[in-house]
Amino acid sequence: MSVEPYGADEESAAVLRTVGRVIKMCRERAGLTQAALGAQIGYSEEQVSSVERGRRAPMEEFLDAADRVLEANSLISALKGDVEKARFPKKVRDLAKLEAEAVEICAYDNSVVNGLLQTEEYQRAVFGSRRPAFTEEQVDQLVGARLARQEIVRQTDTAFSFVHDEATLRRPVGGKMVLRRQLERLLEIGQMRHVEIQVLPLESEDNGGLDGPFHLLRLRDGATVGHSDIQLVSRLISDRRELQILELRYGIIRAQALTPRTSLTYIEKLLGET
């Protein structure tokens, strides 16, 4: 079975093909075969071939070692930034761009903890449960992309509002210890002044979010964009009528949930029960 390029879209594939051509040009100029280059930098001939054909995104160590062995004067090492962006799927890159432009990000989740708040081991458990199964390489790619997106949470000029159905905080994704560390992460992030985390208890008879999870991103230019990622469909929402529904729905969900302060106390209680 062939391996898709990391980004699995033409933009990423084009970047990886260009990187591969540069490495091949430098290798041939140095008079080395793929096997010889691989032996000197600690990779197999097949791995070098895959990189040169744009079928594999090279790690930073690969690029630095190739630059050194081929005496490329940082020509190859300078490609690390381009490769890092191409490593992420297009839908992740598009969402990350919007998140970087947002002054407020609101999210409702009712299956698993929101991706911006997940620990790495929780992420690996989430991606590892996917069927058909991801390869280890694909899981590494997805985890890397999600960890990169999480940097936005540290930016205090963006306000965050997360509402989680209680089921997401009880589901032992990856096992009880993974869940415990995830709950501890929520308590830690929930202390940040620009972040509000709320819980919608299972005992609540009213739940405006039964149709599934969604995000609302309010951008610096005043526009609002929605995002929905359910089963095989990931879509950005800009239609004004649909956004009005999501904004109304999110307001109702927040009102139905516990307050942020009470929610943190509730999460502490769940932690003690786990």
PDB file of N, CA and C in Angstrom, residues 45-136:
ATOM      1  N   GLU A  45      18.145   3.502   2.277  1.00  0.00           N
ATOM      2  CA  GLU A  45      18.045   3.969   0.889  1.00  0.00           C
ATOM      3  C   GLU A  45      16.586   4.247   0.527  1.00  0.00           C
ATOM      4  N   GLU A  46      15.680   3.396   1.006  1.00  0.00           N
ATOM      5  CA  GLU A  46      14.259   3.575   0.714  1.00  0.00           C
ATOM      6  C   GLU A  46      13.730   4.878   1.298  1.00  0.00           C
ATOM      7  N   GLN A  47      14.188   5.225   2.507  1.00  0.00           N
ATOM      8  CA  GLN A  47      13.744   6.471   3.123  1.00  0.00           C
ATOM      9  C   GLN A  47      14.252   7.684   2.349  1.00  0.00           C
ATOM     10  N   VAL A  48      15.508   7.638   1.934  1.00  0.00           N
ATOM     11  CA  VAL A  48      16.057   8.736   1.135  1.00  0.00           C
ATOM     12  C   VAL A  48      15.292   8.861  -0.173  1.00  0.00           C
ATOM     13  N   SER A  49      15.001   7.729  -0.807  1.00  0.00           N
ATOM     14  CA  SER A  49      14.256   7.731  -2.058  1.00  0.00           C
ATOM     15  C   SER A  49      12.869   8.326  -1.875  1.00  0.00           C
ATOM     16  N   SER A  50      12.200   7.957  -0.781  1.00  0.00           N
ATOM     17  CA  SER A  50      10.855   8.473  -0.520  1.00  0.00           C
ATOM     18  C   SER A  50      10.866   9.985  -0.331  1.00  0.00           C
ATOM     19  N   VAL A  51      11.886  10.495   0.358  1.00  0.00           N
ATOM     20  CA  VAL A  51      12.003  11.936   0.560  1.00  0.00           C
ATOM     21  C   VAL A  51      12.241  12.634  -0.773  1.00  0.00           C
ATOM     22  N   GLU A  52      13.136  12.091  -1.565  1.00  0.00           N
ATOM     23  CA  GLU A  52      13.456  12.741  -2.838  1.00  0.00           C
ATOM     24  C   GLU A  52      12.278  12.719  -3.809  1.00  0.00           C
ATOM     25  N   ARG A  53      11.420  11.724  -3.692  1.00  0.00           N
ATOM     26  CA  ARG A  53      10.237  11.651  -4.559  1.00  0.00           C
ATOM     27  C   ARG A  53       9.061  12.439  -3.996  1.00  0.00           C
ATOM     28  N   GLY A  54       9.248  13.067  -2.827  1.00  0.00           N
ATOM     29  CA  GLY A  54       8.164  13.837  -2.232  1.00  0.00           C
ATOM     30  C   GLY A  54       7.092  12.995  -1.600  1.00  0.00           C
ATOM     31  N   ARG A  55       7.399  11.746  -1.301  1.00  0.00           N
ATOM     32  CA  ARG A  55       6.428  10.850  -0.701  1.00  0.00           C
ATOM     33  C   ARG A  55       6.504  10.821   0.819  1.00  0.00           C
ATOM     34  N   ARG A  56       7.546  11.382   1.372  1.00  0.00           N
ATOM     35  CA  ARG A  56       7.734  11.379   2.824  1.00  0.00           C
ATOM     36  C   ARG A  56       8.239  12.744   3.262  1.00  0.00           C
ATOM     37  N   ALA A  57       7.685  13.255   4.359  1.00  0.00           N
ATOM     38  CA  ALA A  57       8.160  14.527   4.903  1.00  0.00           C
ATOM     39  C   ALA A  57       9.375  14.256   5.782  1.00  0.00           C
ATOM     40  N   PRO A  58      10.546  14.775   5.439  1.00  0.00           N
ATOM     41  CA  PRO A  58      11.755  14.490   6.219  1.00  0.00           C
ATOM     42  C   PRO A  58      11.722  15.172   7.586  1.00  0.00           C
ATOM     43  N   MET A  59      12.256  14.494   8.584  1.00  0.00           N
ATOM     44  CA  MET A  59      12.380  15.077   9.907  1.00  0.00           C
ATOM     45  C   MET A  59      13.487  16.131   9.904  1.00  0.00           C
ATOM     46  N   GLU A  60      13.493  16.981  10.918  1.00  0.00           N
ATOM     47  CA  GLU A  60      14.525  18.016  11.009  1.00  0.00           C
ATOM     48  C   GLU A  60      15.915  17.392  11.044  1.00  0.00           C
ATOM     49  N   GLU A  61      16.054  16.262  11.746  1.00  0.00           N
ATOM     50  CA  GLU A  61      17.348  15.607  11.850  1.00  0.00           C
ATOM     51  C   GLU A  61      17.854  15.160  10.475  1.00  0.00           C
ATOM     52  N   PHE A  62      16.934  14.689   9.650  1.00  0.00           N
ATOM     53  CA  PHE A  62      17.279  14.270   8.296  1.00  0.00           C
ATOM     54  C   PHE A  62      17.822  15.468   7.508  1.00  0.00           C
ATOM     55  N   LEU A  63      17.114  16.579   7.564  1.00  0.00           N
ATOM     56  CA  LEU A  63      17.507  17.766   6.797  1.00  0.00           C
ATOM     57  C   LEU A  63      18.852  18.316   7.270  1.00  0.00           C
ATOM     58  N   ASP A  64      19.029  18.386   8.587  1.00  0.00           N
ATOM     59  CA  ASP A  64      20.296  18.912   9.118  1.00  0.00           C
ATOM     60  C   ASP A  64      21.471  18.001   8.755  1.00  0.00           C
ATOM     61  N   ALA A  65      21.253  16.678   8.858  1.00  0.00           N
ATOM     62  CA  ALA A  65      22.324  15.738   8.541  1.00  0.00           C
ATOM     63  C   ALA A  65      22.662  15.780   7.060  1.00  0.00           C
ATOM     64  N   ALA A  66      21.634  15.841   6.217  1.00  0.00           N
ATOM     65  CA  ALA A  66      21.873  15.906   4.777  1.00  0.00           C
ATOM     66  C   ALA A  66      22.592  17.193   4.407  1.00  0.00           C
ATOM     67  N   ASP A  67      22.221  18.278   5.041  1.00  0.00           N
ATOM     68  CA  ASP A  67      22.870  19.560   4.765  1.00  0.00           C
ATOM     69  C   ASP A  67      24.355  19.491   5.111  1.00  0.00           C
ATOM     70  N   ARG A  68      24.657  18.838   6.233  1.00  0.00           N
ATOM     71  CA  ARG A  68      26.044  18.733   6.671  1.00  0.00           C
ATOM     72  C   ARG A  68      26.861  17.819   5.753  1.00  0.00           C
ATOM     73  N   VAL A  69      26.330  16.643   5.468  1.00  0.00           N
ATOM     74  CA  VAL A  69      27.057  15.668   4.649  1.00  0.00           C
ATOM     75  C   VAL A  69      27.233  16.158   3.208  1.00  0.00           C
ATOM     76  N   LEU A  70      26.212  16.821   2.685  1.00  0.00           N
ATOM     77  CA  LEU A  70      26.264  17.281   1.291  1.00  0.00           C
ATOM     78  C   LEU A  70      26.878  18.669   1.149  1.00  0.00           C
ATOM     79  N   GLU A  71      27.293  19.245   2.297  1.00  0.00           N
ATOM     80  CA  GLU A  71      27.918  20.574   2.305  1.00  0.00           C
ATOM     81  C   GLU A  71      27.073  21.577   1.528  1.00  0.00           C
ATOM     82  N   ALA A  72      25.793  21.632   1.927  1.00  0.00           N
ATOM     83  CA  ALA A  72      24.821  22.464   1.219  1.00  0.00           C
ATOM     84  C   ALA A  72      24.753  23.890   1.748  1.00  0.00           C
ATOM     85  N   ASN A  73      25.578  24.214   2.752  1.00  0.00           N
ATOM     86  CA  ASN A  73      25.633  25.591   3.272  1.00  0.00           C
ATOM     87  C   ASN A  73      24.252  26.120   3.691  1.00  0.00           C
ATOM     88  N   SER A  74      23.526  25.296   4.435  1.00  0.00           N
ATOM     89  CA  SER A  74      22.212  25.638   4.999  1.00  0.00           C
ATOM     90  C   SER A  74      21.084  25.677   3.976  1.00  0.00           C
ATOM     91  N   LEU A  75      21.353  25.347   2.724  1.00  0.00           N
ATOM     92  CA  LEU A  75      20.295  25.327   1.708  1.00  0.00           C
ATOM     93  C   LEU A  75      19.213  24.320   2.068  1.00  0.00           C
ATOM     94  N   ILE A  76      19.637  23.138   2.548  1.00  0.00           N
ATOM     95  CA  ILE A  76      18.670  22.105   2.907  1.00  0.00           C
ATOM     96  C   ILE A  76      18.061  22.375   4.278  1.00  0.00           C
ATOM     97  N   SER A  77      18.879  22.779   5.231  1.00  0.00           N
ATOM     98  CA  SER A  77      18.360  23.061   6.579  1.00  0.00           C
ATOM     99  C   SER A  77      17.315  24.169   6.554  1.00  0.00           C
ATOM    100  N   ALA A  78      17.462  25.116   5.630  1.00  0.00           N
ATOM    101  CA  ALA A  78      16.531  26.243   5.551  1.00  0.00           C
ATOM    102  C   ALA A  78      15.132  25.814   5.125  1.00  0.00           C
ATOM    103  N   LEU A  79      14.998  24.577   4.683  1.00  0.00           N
ATOM    104  CA  LEU A  79      13.693  24.082   4.234  1.00  0.00           C
ATOM    105  C   LEU A  79      12.830  23.563   5.381  1.00  0.00           C
ATOM    106  N   LYS A  80      13.366  23.559   6.600  1.00  0.00           N
ATOM    107  CA  LYS A  80      12.639  22.959   7.729  1.00  0.00           C
ATOM    108  C   LYS A  80      11.286  23.616   7.978  1.00  0.00           C
ATOM    109  N   GLY A  81      11.222  24.931   7.867  1.00  0.00           N
ATOM    110  CA  GLY A  81       9.955  25.616   8.099  1.00  0.00           C
ATOM    111  C   GLY A  81       8.895  25.221   7.088  1.00  0.00           C
ATOM    112  N   ASP A  82       9.298  25.121   5.822  1.00  0.00           N
ATOM    113  CA  ASP A  82       8.351  24.723   4.774  1.00  0.00           C
ATOM    114  C   ASP A  82       7.859  23.299   4.985  1.00  0.00           C
ATOM    115  N   VAL A  83       8.776  22.415   5.369  1.00  0.00           N
ATOM    116  CA  VAL A  83       8.396  21.021   5.598  1.00  0.00           C
ATOM    117  C   VAL A  83       7.442  20.915   6.784  1.00  0.00           C
ATOM    118  N   GLU A  84       7.693  21.686   7.824  1.00  0.00           N
ATOM    119  CA  GLU A  84       6.838  21.621   9.015  1.00  0.00           C
ATOM    120  C   GLU A  84       5.408  21.998   8.684  1.00  0.00           C
ATOM    121  N   LYS A  85       5.221  23.026   7.860  1.00  0.00           N
ATOM    122  CA  LYS A  85       3.866  23.422   7.473  1.00  0.00           C
ATOM    123  C   LYS A  85       3.225  22.356   6.589  1.00  0.00           C
ATOM    124  N   ALA A  86       4.009  21.796   5.674  1.00  0.00           N
ATOM    125  CA  ALA A  86       3.476  20.778   4.766  1.00  0.00           C
ATOM    126  C   ALA A  86       3.136  19.493   5.497  1.00  0.00           C
ATOM    127  N   ARG A  87       3.702  19.307   6.693  1.00  0.00           N
ATOM    128  CA  ARG A  87       3.465  18.087   7.468  1.00  0.00           C
ATOM    129  C   ARG A  87       2.018  17.982   7.929  1.00  0.00           C
ATOM    130  N   PHE A  88       1.332  19.130   8.063  1.00  0.00           N
ATOM    131  CA  PHE A  88      -0.024  19.123   8.603  1.00  0.00           C
ATOM    132  C   PHE A  88      -1.064  19.055   7.484  1.00  0.00           C
ATOM    133  N   PRO A  89      -2.164  18.340   7.700  1.00  0.00           N
ATOM    134  CA  PRO A  89      -3.233  18.289   6.706  1.00  0.00           C
ATOM    135  C   PRO A  89      -3.772  19.690   6.405  1.00  0.00           C
ATOM    136  N   LYS A  90      -4.292  19.875   5.207  1.00  0.00           N
ATOM    137  CA  LYS A  90      -4.766  21.192   4.778  1.00  0.00           C
ATOM    138  C   LYS A  90      -5.851  21.747   5.696  1.00  0.00           C
ATOM    139  N   LYS A  91      -6.774  20.885   6.134  1.00  0.00           N
ATOM    140  CA  LYS A  91      -7.853  21.388   6.976  1.00  0.00           C
ATOM    141  C   LYS A  91      -7.304  21.906   8.304  1.00  0.00           C
ATOM    142  N   VAL A  92      -6.210  21.305   8.787  1.00  0.00           N
ATOM    143  CA  VAL A  92      -5.587  21.782  10.027  1.00  0.00           C
ATOM    144  C   VAL A  92      -4.897  23.115   9.788  1.00  0.00           C
ATOM    145  N   ARG A  93      -4.215  23.245   8.656  1.00  0.00           N
ATOM    146  CA  ARG A  93      -3.541  24.507   8.346  1.00  0.00           C
ATOM    147  C   ARG A  93      -4.548  25.636   8.199  1.00  0.00           C
ATOM    148  N   ASP A  94      -5.666  25.368   7.514  1.00  0.00           N
ATOM    149  CA  ASP A  94      -6.692  26.392   7.331  1.00  0.00           C
ATOM    150  C   ASP A  94      -7.292  26.813   8.672  1.00  0.00           C
ATOM    151  N   LEU A  95      -7.576  25.834   9.525  1.00  0.00           N
ATOM    152  CA  LEU A  95      -8.160  26.140  10.829  1.00  0.00           C
ATOM    153  C   LEU A  95      -7.172  26.903  11.691  1.00  0.00           C
ATOM    154  N   ALA A  96      -5.901  26.511  11.650  1.00  0.00           N
ATOM    155  CA  ALA A  96      -4.877  27.189  12.446  1.00  0.00           C
ATOM    156  C   ALA A  96      -4.734  28.649  12.033  1.00  0.00           C
ATOM    157  N   LYS A  97      -4.835  28.924  10.729  1.00  0.00           N
ATOM    158  CA  LYS A  97      -4.760  30.306  10.250  1.00  0.00           C
ATOM    159  C   LYS A  97      -5.904  31.139  10.819  1.00  0.00           C
ATOM    160  N   LEU A  98      -7.103  30.576  10.816  1.00  0.00           N
ATOM    161  CA  LEU A  98      -8.259  31.297  11.345  1.00  0.00           C
ATOM    162  C   LEU A  98      -8.126  31.506  12.853  1.00  0.00           C
ATOM    163  N   GLU A  99      -7.649  30.481  13.555  1.00  0.00           N
ATOM    164  CA  GLU A  99      -7.478  30.605  15.002  1.00  0.00           C
ATOM    165  C   GLU A  99      -6.472  31.706  15.338  1.00  0.00           C
ATOM    166  N   ALA A 100      -5.448  31.859  14.506  1.00  0.00           N
ATOM    167  CA  ALA A 100      -4.442  32.893  14.744  1.00  0.00           C
ATOM    168  C   ALA A 100      -5.021  34.292  14.556  1.00  0.00           C
ATOM    169  N   GLU A 101      -6.112  34.407  13.792  1.00  0.00           N
ATOM    170  CA  GLU A 101      -6.740  35.695  13.537  1.00  0.00           C
ATOM    171  C   GLU A 101      -7.895  35.983  14.490  1.00  0.00           C
ATOM    172  N   ALA A 102      -8.207  35.028  15.362  1.00  0.00           N
ATOM    173  CA  ALA A 102      -9.391  35.156  16.215  1.00  0.00           C
ATOM    174  C   ALA A 102      -9.120  35.963  17.473  1.00  0.00           C
ATOM    175  N   VAL A 103     -10.108  36.735  17.884  1.00  0.00           N
ATOM    176  CA  VAL A 103     -10.055  37.422  19.171  1.00  0.00           C
ATOM    177  C   VAL A 103     -10.846  36.626  20.213  1.00  0.00           C
ATOM    178  N   GLU A 104     -11.695  35.731  19.735  1.00  0.00           N
ATOM    179  CA  GLU A 104     -12.455  34.862  20.641  1.00  0.00           C
ATOM    180  C   GLU A 104     -12.717  33.532  19.951  1.00  0.00           C
ATOM    181  N   ILE A 105     -12.500  32.450  20.678  1.00  0.00           N
ATOM    182  CA  ILE A 105     -12.767  31.116  20.173  1.00  0.00           C
ATOM    183  C   ILE A 105     -13.710  30.420  21.152  1.00  0.00           C
ATOM    184  N   CYS A 106     -14.854  29.969  20.640  1.00  0.00           N
ATOM    185  CA  CYS A 106     -15.846  29.278  21.454  1.00  0.00           C
ATOM    186  C   CYS A 106     -16.004  27.856  20.923  1.00  0.00           C
ATOM    187  N   ALA A 107     -16.123  26.889  21.819  1.00  0.00           N
ATOM    188  CA  ALA A 107     -16.215  25.498  21.376  1.00  0.00           C
ATOM    189  C   ALA A 107     -17.127  24.696  22.285  1.00  0.00           C
ATOM    190  N   TYR A 108     -17.950  23.863  21.656  1.00  0.00           N
ATOM    191  CA  TYR A 108     -18.774  22.910  22.401  1.00  0.00           C
ATOM    192  C   TYR A 108     -18.379  21.512  21.964  1.00  0.00           C
ATOM    193  N   ASP A 109     -18.175  20.609  22.935  1.00  0.00           N
ATOM    194  CA  ASP A 109     -17.791  19.233  22.642  1.00  0.00           C
ATOM    195  C   ASP A 109     -18.621  18.272  23.474  1.00  0.00           C
ATOM    196  N   ASN A 110     -19.048  17.190  22.835  1.00  0.00           N
ATOM    197  CA  ASN A 110     -19.860  16.212  23.569  1.00  0.00           C
ATOM    198  C   ASN A 110     -19.392  14.775  23.364  1.00  0.00           C
ATOM    199  N   SER A 111     -18.197  14.587  22.762  1.00  0.00           N
ATOM    200  CA  SER A 111     -17.673  13.240  22.559  1.00  0.00           C
ATOM    201  C   SER A 111     -16.338  13.046  23.262  1.00  0.00           C
ATOM    202  N   VAL A 112     -15.372  13.923  22.953  1.00  0.00           N
ATOM    203  CA  VAL A 112     -14.066  13.899  23.606  1.00  0.00           C
ATOM    204  C   VAL A 112     -13.691  15.320  23.997  1.00  0.00           C
ATOM    205  N   VAL A 113     -12.678  15.448  24.824  1.00  0.00           N
ATOM    206  CA  VAL A 113     -12.186  16.759  25.238  1.00  0.00           C
ATOM    207  C   VAL A 113     -11.721  17.537  24.006  1.00  0.00           C
ATOM    208  N   ASN A 114     -11.957  18.834  24.004  1.00  0.00           N
ATOM    209  CA  ASN A 114     -11.576  19.657  22.861  1.00  0.00           C
ATOM    210  C   ASN A 114     -10.095  19.519  22.534  1.00  0.00           C
ATOM    211  N   GLY A 115      -9.781  19.449  21.250  1.00  0.00           N
ATOM    212  CA  GLY A 115      -8.412  19.225  20.808  1.00  0.00           C
ATOM    213  C   GLY A 115      -7.417  20.254  21.299  1.00  0.00           C
ATOM    214  N   LEU A 116      -7.839  21.497  21.501  1.00  0.00           N
ATOM    215  CA  LEU A 116      -6.924  22.534  21.981  1.00  0.00           C
ATOM    216  C   LEU A 116      -6.522  22.316  23.429  1.00  0.00           C
ATOM    217  N   LEU A 117      -7.224  21.432  24.121  1.00  0.00           N
ATOM    218  CA  LEU A 117      -6.976  21.204  25.547  1.00  0.00           C
ATOM    219  C   LEU A 117      -6.430  19.809  25.847  1.00  0.00           C
ATOM    220  N   GLN A 118      -6.283  18.979  24.846  1.00  0.00           N
ATOM    221  CA  GLN A 118      -5.896  17.589  25.060  1.00  0.00           C
ATOM    222  C   GLN A 118      -4.410  17.438  25.387  1.00  0.00           C
ATOM    223  N   THR A 119      -4.116  16.525  26.308  1.00  0.00           N
ATOM    224  CA  THR A 119      -2.722  16.139  26.541  1.00  0.00           C
ATOM    225  C   THR A 119      -2.263  15.286  25.355  1.00  0.00           C
ATOM    226  N   GLU A 120      -0.958  15.133  25.208  1.00  0.00           N
ATOM    227  CA  GLU A 120      -0.455  14.349  24.083  1.00  0.00           C
ATOM    228  C   GLU A 120      -0.891  12.888  24.167  1.00  0.00           C
ATOM    229  N   GLU A 121      -0.844  12.303  25.368  1.00  0.00           N
ATOM    230  CA  GLU A 121      -1.223  10.898  25.483  1.00  0.00           C
ATOM    231  C   GLU A 121      -2.715  10.710  25.239  1.00  0.00           C
ATOM    232  N   TYR A 122      -3.525  11.693  25.601  1.00  0.00           N
ATOM    233  CA  TYR A 122      -4.966  11.631  25.314  1.00  0.00           C
ATOM    234  C   TYR A 122      -5.182  11.696  23.802  1.00  0.00           C
ATOM    235  N   GLN A 123      -4.431  12.573  23.132  1.00  0.00           N
ATOM    236  CA  GLN A 123      -4.526  12.676  21.677  1.00  0.00           C
ATOM    237  C   GLN A 123      -4.200  11.347  21.016  1.00  0.00           C
ATOM    238  N   ARG A 124      -3.110  10.728  21.461  1.00  0.00           N
ATOM    239  CA  ARG A 124      -2.707   9.466  20.845  1.00  0.00           C
ATOM    240  C   ARG A 124      -3.773   8.394  21.050  1.00  0.00           C
ATOM    241  N   ALA A 125      -4.443   8.429  22.186  1.00  0.00           N
ATOM    242  CA  ALA A 125      -5.517   7.467  22.438  1.00  0.00           C
ATOM    243  C   ALA A 125      -6.710   7.749  21.524  1.00  0.00           C
ATOM    244  N   VAL A 126      -7.021   9.021  21.327  1.00  0.00           N
ATOM    245  CA  VAL A 126      -8.136   9.396  20.441  1.00  0.00           C
ATOM    246  C   VAL A 126      -7.850   8.948  19.014  1.00  0.00           C
ATOM    247  N   PHE A 127      -6.680   9.322  18.494  1.00  0.00           N
ATOM    248  CA  PHE A 127      -6.341   8.952  17.123  1.00  0.00           C
ATOM    249  C   PHE A 127      -6.131   7.449  16.983  1.00  0.00           C
ATOM    250  N   GLY A 128      -5.669   6.821  18.049  1.00  0.00           N
ATOM    251  CA  GLY A 128      -5.436   5.386  18.010  1.00  0.00           C
ATOM    252  C   GLY A 128      -6.719   4.567  17.975  1.00  0.00           C
ATOM    253  N   SER A 129      -7.824   5.163  18.395  1.00  0.00           N
ATOM    254  CA  SER A 129      -9.100   4.442  18.402  1.00  0.00           C
ATOM    255  C   SER A 129      -9.837   4.549  17.083  1.00  0.00           C
ATOM    256  N   ARG A 130      -9.308   5.328  16.164  1.00  0.00           N
ATOM    257  CA  ARG A 130      -9.965   5.554  14.873  1.00  0.00           C
ATOM    258  C   ARG A 130      -9.999   4.264  14.051  1.00  0.00           C
ATOM    259  N   ARG A 131     -11.125   4.014  13.370  1.00  0.00           N
ATOM    260  CA  ARG A 131     -11.261   2.876  12.483  1.00  0.00           C
ATOM    261  C   ARG A 131     -11.817   3.330  11.142  1.00  0.00           C
ATOM    262  N   PRO A 132     -11.221   2.931  10.014  1.00  0.00           N
ATOM    263  CA  PRO A 132     -10.013   2.139   9.876  1.00  0.00           C
ATOM    264  C   PRO A 132      -8.831   2.804  10.580  1.00  0.00           C
ATOM    265  N   ALA A 133      -7.915   1.986  11.060  1.00  0.00           N
ATOM    266  CA  ALA A 133      -6.845   2.495  11.920  1.00  0.00           C
ATOM    267  C   ALA A 133      -5.844   3.348  11.152  1.00  0.00           C
ATOM    268  N   PHE A 134      -5.344   4.394  11.827  1.00  0.00           N
ATOM    269  CA  PHE A 134      -4.232   5.172  11.304  1.00  0.00           C
ATOM    270  C   PHE A 134      -2.942   4.376  11.481  1.00  0.00           C
ATOM    271  N   THR A 135      -1.963   4.628  10.629  1.00  0.00           N
ATOM    272  CA  THR A 135      -0.630   4.077  10.844  1.00  0.00           C
ATOM    273  C   THR A 135       0.047   4.890  11.942  1.00  0.00           C
ATOM    274  N   GLU A 136       1.130   4.361  12.503  1.00  0.00           N
ATOM    275  CA  GLU A 136       1.865   5.100  13.524  1.00  0.00           C
ATOM    276  C   GLU A 136       2.370   6.427  12.967  1.00  0.00           C
TER     277      GLU A 136
END
